[in-house]
Amino acid sequence: MTHLSDYVNPYIGTISYLLQATKPLVHLPHGMAQIRPVLDEAIRDHYLAPVIYGFPASRCRVMPDTGSDPVFVSSYDHDFEEVKCYRGRVLLEDSGVTAEYTVTEHCAVYRFRYPEGVRAWLRFSPDGNARLETAEGIVTGASEWKQVPHCFTASLSEAPEETLWKGGALFMAFRPGICLEVKVGFSYIDPAQARENLRRETDGLDFDAVAGRAREIWDCMLGKIEVDGGTEQEKRIFYTSLYRVFQRMINISEYGRYFSAYDHRVHEDTRDFYVDDGIWDTYRSAHPLQLLIDPGRQMDIVHSYLRMYSQSGWLPSFPRLTGSQAVMIGKHATAMLADTYLKGYRDFDAELAWEAMVKNEEQATKLPWAFGPVNDFDACYAEKGFFPALPEGEEEWLRDAHPFERRQSVAVTLETCYDEWCLAQFGKALGKKEAAKYAQRAMNYRNVYNKDLGFAAPRLADGSWVRDYDPKFSGGQGGRAYFAECNGWTYTLHVQHDIEGLASLMGGREALADYLDRLFVEQYGLSKYSFLGQFPDETGLIGQFCMGNEPSFHIPYLYNYAGQPWKTQRRVREIMRIWFDDTVHGICGDEDGGAMCSWYVFSAMGFYPVCPGKPEYDIGSPVFEHIRLHLEDGKTFEIEAPGNTAKTKYIRAAQLGDMPWNRTRLGHADLTAGGRLILTMDERPEKTWGI
């Protein structure tokens, strides 16, 4: 029997190209328990960490060892390790213990196989202010981290022969050769709830039963998208990418209760509560993918955002377990909520959502990485339609400006225009008269397009352009004086909501195509290491296109708007082949909570949401011969590309159901109604299709 879960390799991407590596987590989809060995966190490339310090027990660690002088640290060898999405196994070389781990929604289950002939030990060690207790064979722990309770309750399959306390840690001794199972229930409420979670999810189940259940859950979730054709490598990349999308957001409800850091209270609610999102990263494709294949859960996520607003007074941008973080730019919860509503999913309080969106837009500063009221930075936008840059060399004088992240003035203008477009679409659907105002402001992107240069460019508060501006290098580290982590080549195209209008500014569709052609070949102007030294987020480079950062995600699909869709088909295939792999180096940039991997999932299926808020998808070029999306209400949408190979990347003809299809876009309703899109693929471009 084929288990889709066995295509998942959690070690893909655990050595980064430059910045953040992925983590090889064992967890259930959106599960609260996300487990991996405790490593040296100073070693950011997780695959290269040489020793294991234990396994998670909330803010504590549990670690086996052997002998008369155990140290509870062990080296390990990846050749003697196996990690799946549903279970892990590793040989702790220094002690000879084989450690296994698996999960339920709120629990970790460990199995430690000790060697014969030496005494077996187990240590529970607290981190920070964690407190441990033991009674009647049960170990409990409680702590508070960033004002959030972190609690656990652990049960052991066999009682220890001896129990010792030292330095706040608990040491237990067992007979040689024991196979010890340790079940650990987690809670963000209290130890009693942790014990209840443990009882509900593990009573009567041994390690193998828990692991088998986890595998079944993953097979079911991954099976929402079935693919045939392609290579085994491409299937590993595809299903590992889908697994990464299901890591966030995290469901922290505990059987009708949850602790919220947004008002520091325990709530009772039958609807699940989700946290841990970076909406700047995930609004583009992770949330749209979730909405497409699991809309019920996405509605819970929408409700979670609105509960955060009701509890805290603000719609968060980066909602974490510990509360909202002021990270990145834009108010893109607006995009996620509008996209959900405009695709027809309306089981939420739209009036409350409108209130929250408008408050974020009108009363919160748009300064990067800041939270606070509007200020002079925002006043300039309200009056003149762009956010002001500083003259080169002028010291920052805005009190709330981040000293490293700076103003990012052009990026903030462009991303605010997109948010206001989303707000306008949502308001129009609700019949709000203010929608017209936001629709007009959405066109403010034109105020930072310098026609003489042919690029988006920064302006001073007096309206003049910043002198000596270079779209490739200006802005300092990460371009942050004017942009968010990318340069002007990328951000000029950050007008998802009005690509046709941008093309008109450039001089028409051919001018847009010419810009894209130049983008993909434009070189660094410096050594590559110097360029990446200034723009470390711009990994996955093809010319000035950077697959490694989110503002670039929609760019390969823009040839569809330039009348040259065959170039989109070629580029997306090229990007997937070059920059995605099934090795530890397999992700070319910061994965960011499913953001980059959702791009791959969409693109490998052959379509992508260029503009969330528009209920449509742009067609690219699928990797597989046959894709089946299992949707709600038992419906299935199929994409067939018979004979599809690496060479047959171009669409010669298409058919949607019984109807010839000569458009480069699919409506969301076309997919969710079920049906079949048949693509006739070719090795050479068909330049009349989709025009």
PDB file of C-alpha atoms in Angstrom, residues 415-507:
ATOM      1  CA  GLU A 415       1.562  47.121  -0.305  1.00  0.00           C
ATOM      2  CA  THR A 416      -0.827  49.646   1.225  1.00  0.00           C
ATOM      3  CA  CYS A 417      -2.360  50.236  -2.214  1.00  0.00           C
ATOM      4  CA  TYR A 418      -2.951  46.510  -2.557  1.00  0.00           C
ATOM      5  CA  ASP A 419      -4.538  46.303   0.902  1.00  0.00           C
ATOM      6  CA  GLU A 420      -6.780  49.245   0.057  1.00  0.00           C
ATOM      7  CA  TRP A 421      -7.809  47.554  -3.165  1.00  0.00           C
ATOM      8  CA  CYS A 422      -8.791  44.479  -1.121  1.00  0.00           C
ATOM      9  CA  LEU A 423     -10.658  46.713   1.301  1.00  0.00           C
ATOM     10  CA  ALA A 424     -12.462  48.356  -1.609  1.00  0.00           C
ATOM     11  CA  GLN A 425     -13.558  45.001  -3.052  1.00  0.00           C
ATOM     12  CA  PHE A 426     -14.776  43.827   0.336  1.00  0.00           C
ATOM     13  CA  GLY A 427     -16.562  47.126   0.997  1.00  0.00           C
ATOM     14  CA  LYS A 428     -18.191  47.081  -2.424  1.00  0.00           C
ATOM     15  CA  ALA A 429     -19.535  43.582  -1.733  1.00  0.00           C
ATOM     16  CA  LEU A 430     -20.974  44.873   1.558  1.00  0.00           C
ATOM     17  CA  GLY A 431     -22.440  47.980  -0.053  1.00  0.00           C
ATOM     18  CA  LYS A 432     -20.154  50.396   1.829  1.00  0.00           C
ATOM     19  CA  LYS A 433     -19.960  53.886   0.384  1.00  0.00           C
ATOM     20  CA  GLU A 434     -16.361  54.169   1.595  1.00  0.00           C
ATOM     21  CA  ALA A 435     -15.369  51.480  -0.909  1.00  0.00           C
ATOM     22  CA  ALA A 436     -15.008  54.107  -3.639  1.00  0.00           C
ATOM     23  CA  LYS A 437     -12.463  56.014  -1.534  1.00  0.00           C
ATOM     24  CA  TYR A 438     -10.325  52.921  -1.058  1.00  0.00           C
ATOM     25  CA  ALA A 439     -10.624  51.981  -4.728  1.00  0.00           C
ATOM     26  CA  GLN A 440      -9.267  55.407  -5.624  1.00  0.00           C
ATOM     27  CA  ARG A 441      -6.439  55.149  -3.098  1.00  0.00           C
ATOM     28  CA  ALA A 442      -5.529  51.716  -4.481  1.00  0.00           C
ATOM     29  CA  MET A 443      -4.318  53.533  -7.592  1.00  0.00           C
ATOM     30  CA  ASN A 444      -1.747  55.489  -5.574  1.00  0.00           C
ATOM     31  CA  TYR A 445       0.880  52.999  -6.746  1.00  0.00           C
ATOM     32  CA  ARG A 446       1.142  55.254  -9.799  1.00  0.00           C
ATOM     33  CA  ASN A 447       2.567  57.989  -7.558  1.00  0.00           C
ATOM     34  CA  VAL A 448       5.777  56.025  -7.002  1.00  0.00           C
ATOM     35  CA  TYR A 449       6.264  54.923 -10.622  1.00  0.00           C
ATOM     36  CA  ASN A 450       8.944  57.087 -12.224  1.00  0.00           C
ATOM     37  CA  LYS A 451       8.258  56.981 -15.956  1.00  0.00           C
ATOM     38  CA  ASP A 452      11.616  58.504 -16.775  1.00  0.00           C
ATOM     39  CA  LEU A 453      13.369  55.601 -15.043  1.00  0.00           C
ATOM     40  CA  GLY A 454      10.822  52.913 -15.820  1.00  0.00           C
ATOM     41  CA  PHE A 455      10.849  51.741 -12.201  1.00  0.00           C
ATOM     42  CA  ALA A 456       9.067  52.314  -8.929  1.00  0.00           C
ATOM     43  CA  ALA A 457      11.132  54.880  -7.061  1.00  0.00           C
ATOM     44  CA  PRO A 458      11.213  56.771  -3.728  1.00  0.00           C
ATOM     45  CA  ARG A 459       9.945  60.312  -3.272  1.00  0.00           C
ATOM     46  CA  LEU A 460      10.659  62.883  -0.613  1.00  0.00           C
ATOM     47  CA  ALA A 461       7.861  64.469   1.394  1.00  0.00           C
ATOM     48  CA  ASP A 462       7.921  67.514  -0.899  1.00  0.00           C
ATOM     49  CA  GLY A 463       7.089  65.269  -3.859  1.00  0.00           C
ATOM     50  CA  SER A 464      10.507  65.323  -5.514  1.00  0.00           C
ATOM     51  CA  TRP A 465      12.216  62.087  -6.500  1.00  0.00           C
ATOM     52  CA  VAL A 466      15.201  60.898  -4.490  1.00  0.00           C
ATOM     53  CA  ARG A 467      18.288  61.853  -6.461  1.00  0.00           C
ATOM     54  CA  ASP A 468      20.733  59.294  -7.883  1.00  0.00           C
ATOM     55  CA  TYR A 469      18.346  56.449  -7.224  1.00  0.00           C
ATOM     56  CA  ASP A 470      19.439  53.040  -8.550  1.00  0.00           C
ATOM     57  CA  PRO A 471      16.672  50.392  -8.618  1.00  0.00           C
ATOM     58  CA  LYS A 472      19.222  47.641  -8.135  1.00  0.00           C
ATOM     59  CA  PHE A 473      21.323  48.917  -5.256  1.00  0.00           C
ATOM     60  CA  SER A 474      19.736  51.932  -3.586  1.00  0.00           C
ATOM     61  CA  GLY A 475      18.264  51.702  -0.116  1.00  0.00           C
ATOM     62  CA  GLY A 476      21.104  50.170   1.871  1.00  0.00           C
ATOM     63  CA  GLN A 477      20.965  46.766   3.520  1.00  0.00           C
ATOM     64  CA  GLY A 478      18.047  44.834   2.052  1.00  0.00           C
ATOM     65  CA  GLY A 479      16.996  48.028   0.262  1.00  0.00           C
ATOM     66  CA  ARG A 480      15.229  48.927   3.510  1.00  0.00           C
ATOM     67  CA  ALA A 481      15.279  52.672   3.055  1.00  0.00           C
ATOM     68  CA  TYR A 482      12.811  52.099   0.217  1.00  0.00           C
ATOM     69  CA  PHE A 483      11.884  48.406   0.025  1.00  0.00           C
ATOM     70  CA  ALA A 484      11.223  45.288   2.100  1.00  0.00           C
ATOM     71  CA  GLU A 485      14.174  42.909   1.697  1.00  0.00           C
ATOM     72  CA  CYS A 486      14.157  43.149  -2.122  1.00  0.00           C
ATOM     73  CA  ASN A 487      15.203  45.817  -4.580  1.00  0.00           C
ATOM     74  CA  GLY A 488      13.407  48.041  -7.067  1.00  0.00           C
ATOM     75  CA  TRP A 489      13.520  45.473  -9.863  1.00  0.00           C
ATOM     76  CA  THR A 490      11.233  43.243  -7.813  1.00  0.00           C
ATOM     77  CA  TYR A 491       9.004  45.845  -6.199  1.00  0.00           C
ATOM     78  CA  THR A 492       8.187  47.652  -9.434  1.00  0.00           C
ATOM     79  CA  LEU A 493       6.012  44.627 -10.205  1.00  0.00           C
ATOM     80  CA  HIS A 494       4.309  44.571  -6.806  1.00  0.00           C
ATOM     81  CA  VAL A 495       0.976  45.766  -8.163  1.00  0.00           C
ATOM     82  CA  GLN A 496      -0.918  42.476  -8.071  1.00  0.00           C
ATOM     83  CA  HIS A 497      -4.304  44.182  -8.178  1.00  0.00           C
ATOM     84  CA  ASP A 498      -3.746  46.207 -11.348  1.00  0.00           C
ATOM     85  CA  ILE A 499      -1.178  44.556 -13.598  1.00  0.00           C
ATOM     86  CA  GLU A 500      -2.968  45.944 -16.641  1.00  0.00           C
ATOM     87  CA  GLY A 501      -2.653  49.465 -15.231  1.00  0.00           C
ATOM     88  CA  LEU A 502       1.027  48.933 -14.479  1.00  0.00           C
ATOM     89  CA  ALA A 503       1.580  47.683 -18.018  1.00  0.00           C
ATOM     90  CA  SER A 504      -0.079  50.860 -19.307  1.00  0.00           C
ATOM     91  CA  LEU A 505       2.309  52.986 -17.239  1.00  0.00           C
ATOM     92  CA  MET A 506       5.205  51.055 -18.720  1.00  0.00           C
ATOM     93  CA  GLY A 507       3.952  51.623 -22.256  1.00  0.00           C
TER      94      GLY A 507
END
